[in-house]
Amino acid sequence: MVATLDQGSLRFTDLHRQIPGISQRMLTLTLRNLERDGLVSRTVYAEVPPRVEYALTPTGKSLIPPALALAGWAIEHVPHIEASRQAYQARNP
């Protein structure tokens, strides 16, 4: 979600569309937690209907490089992780 918001401010429905498989409830809870932790800001516009946008704070933006590094590590190690899972399943049916 943090990487998705790195593109700029997004409305809830736009975020929901761009994050496959996430439920509305989980998205709501995650956004609340990220806002609580100071990583995401929530802006409400006094319009009809009300418009709410979410954006990364400077602290949230500072999370992008480590998150990308972790994602790169995960991609690099997928074959080893999958082999370890299969070996574990074989030992623990």
Short mmCIF file of C-alpha atoms in Angstrom, two decimals:
data_model
loop_
_atom_site.label_atom_id
_atom_site.label_comp_id
_atom_site.label_asym_id
_atom_site.label_seq_id
_atom_site.Cartn_x
_atom_site.Cartn_y
_atom_site.Cartn_z
CA MET A 1 0.00 0.00 0.00
CA VAL A 2 2.85 2.38 0.79
CA ALA A 3 4.32 1.78 -2.66
CA THR A 4 0.91 2.45 -4.22
CA LEU A 5 0.67 5.80 -2.42
CA ASP A 6 4.16 6.70 -3.62
CA GLN A 7 2.44 7.70 -6.90
CA GLY A 8 0.65 10.54 -5.07
CA SER A 9 -2.63 11.16 -3.28
CA LEU A 10 -5.36 8.62 -3.91
CA ARG A 11 -8.98 8.22 -2.94
CA PHE A 12 -10.11 5.11 -1.09
CA THR A 13 -11.78 3.59 -4.15
CA ASP A 14 -8.67 4.17 -6.27
CA LEU A 15 -6.50 2.50 -3.64
CA HIS A 16 -8.93 -0.40 -3.43
CA ARG A 17 -8.79 -0.90 -7.20
CA GLN A 18 -4.99 -0.85 -7.28
CA ILE A 19 -4.46 -3.37 -4.48
CA PRO A 20 -5.75 -6.74 -5.70
CA GLY A 21 -7.33 -9.06 -3.17
CA ILE A 22 -7.68 -6.62 -0.28
CA SER A 23 -11.08 -6.30 1.33
CA GLN A 24 -12.58 -2.90 2.07
CA ARG A 25 -12.39 -3.67 5.80
CA MET A 26 -8.70 -4.60 5.67
CA LEU A 27 -7.93 -1.52 3.59
CA THR A 28 -9.77 0.68 6.09
CA LEU A 29 -7.96 -0.86 9.06
CA THR A 30 -4.58 -0.61 7.36
CA LEU A 31 -5.11 3.03 6.40
CA ARG A 32 -6.16 3.87 9.97
CA ASN A 33 -3.05 2.18 11.36
CA LEU A 34 -0.76 3.90 8.85
CA GLU A 35 -2.38 7.24 9.70
CA ARG A 36 -2.01 6.53 13.44
CA ASP A 37 1.68 5.75 12.93
CA GLY A 38 2.25 8.96 10.96
CA LEU A 39 3.00 7.27 7.63
CA VAL A 40 -0.18 8.34 5.82
CA SER A 41 -2.17 11.56 5.93
CA ARG A 42 -5.94 11.68 5.42
CA THR A 43 -7.49 14.80 3.91
CA VAL A 44 -11.26 15.32 3.89
CA TYR A 45 -12.67 17.84 1.40
CA ALA A 46 -15.96 19.57 2.21
CA GLU A 47 -17.75 18.61 -0.98
CA VAL A 48 -20.95 16.79 -1.80
CA PRO A 49 -20.37 13.90 -1.75
CA PRO A 50 -17.41 14.21 0.65
CA ARG A 51 -14.03 13.42 -0.89
CA VAL A 52 -11.25 11.82 1.15
CA GLU A 53 -7.70 11.43 -0.11
CA TYR A 54 -4.77 9.55 1.35
CA ALA A 55 -1.11 10.46 0.83
CA LEU A 56 2.25 9.49 2.23
CA THR A 57 3.75 11.76 4.84
CA PRO A 58 7.50 12.51 4.70
CA THR A 59 8.01 9.63 7.15
CA GLY A 60 5.95 7.37 4.90
CA LYS A 61 8.02 8.38 1.88
CA SER A 62 11.18 7.48 3.77
CA LEU A 63 9.84 3.91 3.98
CA ILE A 64 9.92 3.44 0.18
CA PRO A 65 13.65 2.60 -0.24
CA PRO A 66 13.71 -0.07 2.52
CA ALA A 67 10.40 -1.53 1.28
CA LEU A 68 11.76 -1.80 -2.27
CA ALA A 69 14.94 -3.42 -0.94
CA LEU A 70 12.88 -5.97 0.99
CA ALA A 71 10.74 -6.69 -2.07
CA GLY A 72 13.89 -7.18 -4.16
CA TRP A 73 15.31 -9.57 -1.57
CA ALA A 74 12.06 -11.55 -1.53
CA ILE A 75 11.97 -11.84 -5.32
CA GLU A 76 15.60 -12.96 -5.39
CA HIS A 77 15.01 -15.63 -2.74
CA VAL A 78 11.63 -16.99 -3.89
CA PRO A 79 13.08 -20.25 -5.27
CA HIS A 80 14.89 -21.01 -1.99
CA ILE A 81 11.83 -20.10 0.11
CA GLU A 82 9.55 -22.30 -2.01
CA ALA A 83 12.00 -25.21 -1.81
CA SER A 84 12.19 -24.82 1.96
CA ARG A 85 8.38 -24.80 2.23
CA GLN A 86 8.13 -27.98 0.14
CA ALA A 87 10.78 -29.70 2.24
CA TYR A 88 8.98 -28.65 5.41
CA GLN A 89 5.64 -29.96 4.11
CA ALA A 90 7.29 -33.27 3.19
CA ARG A 91 8.64 -33.62 6.75
CA ASN A 92 5.39 -32.44 8.40
CA PRO A 93 2.39 -33.79 6.49
#
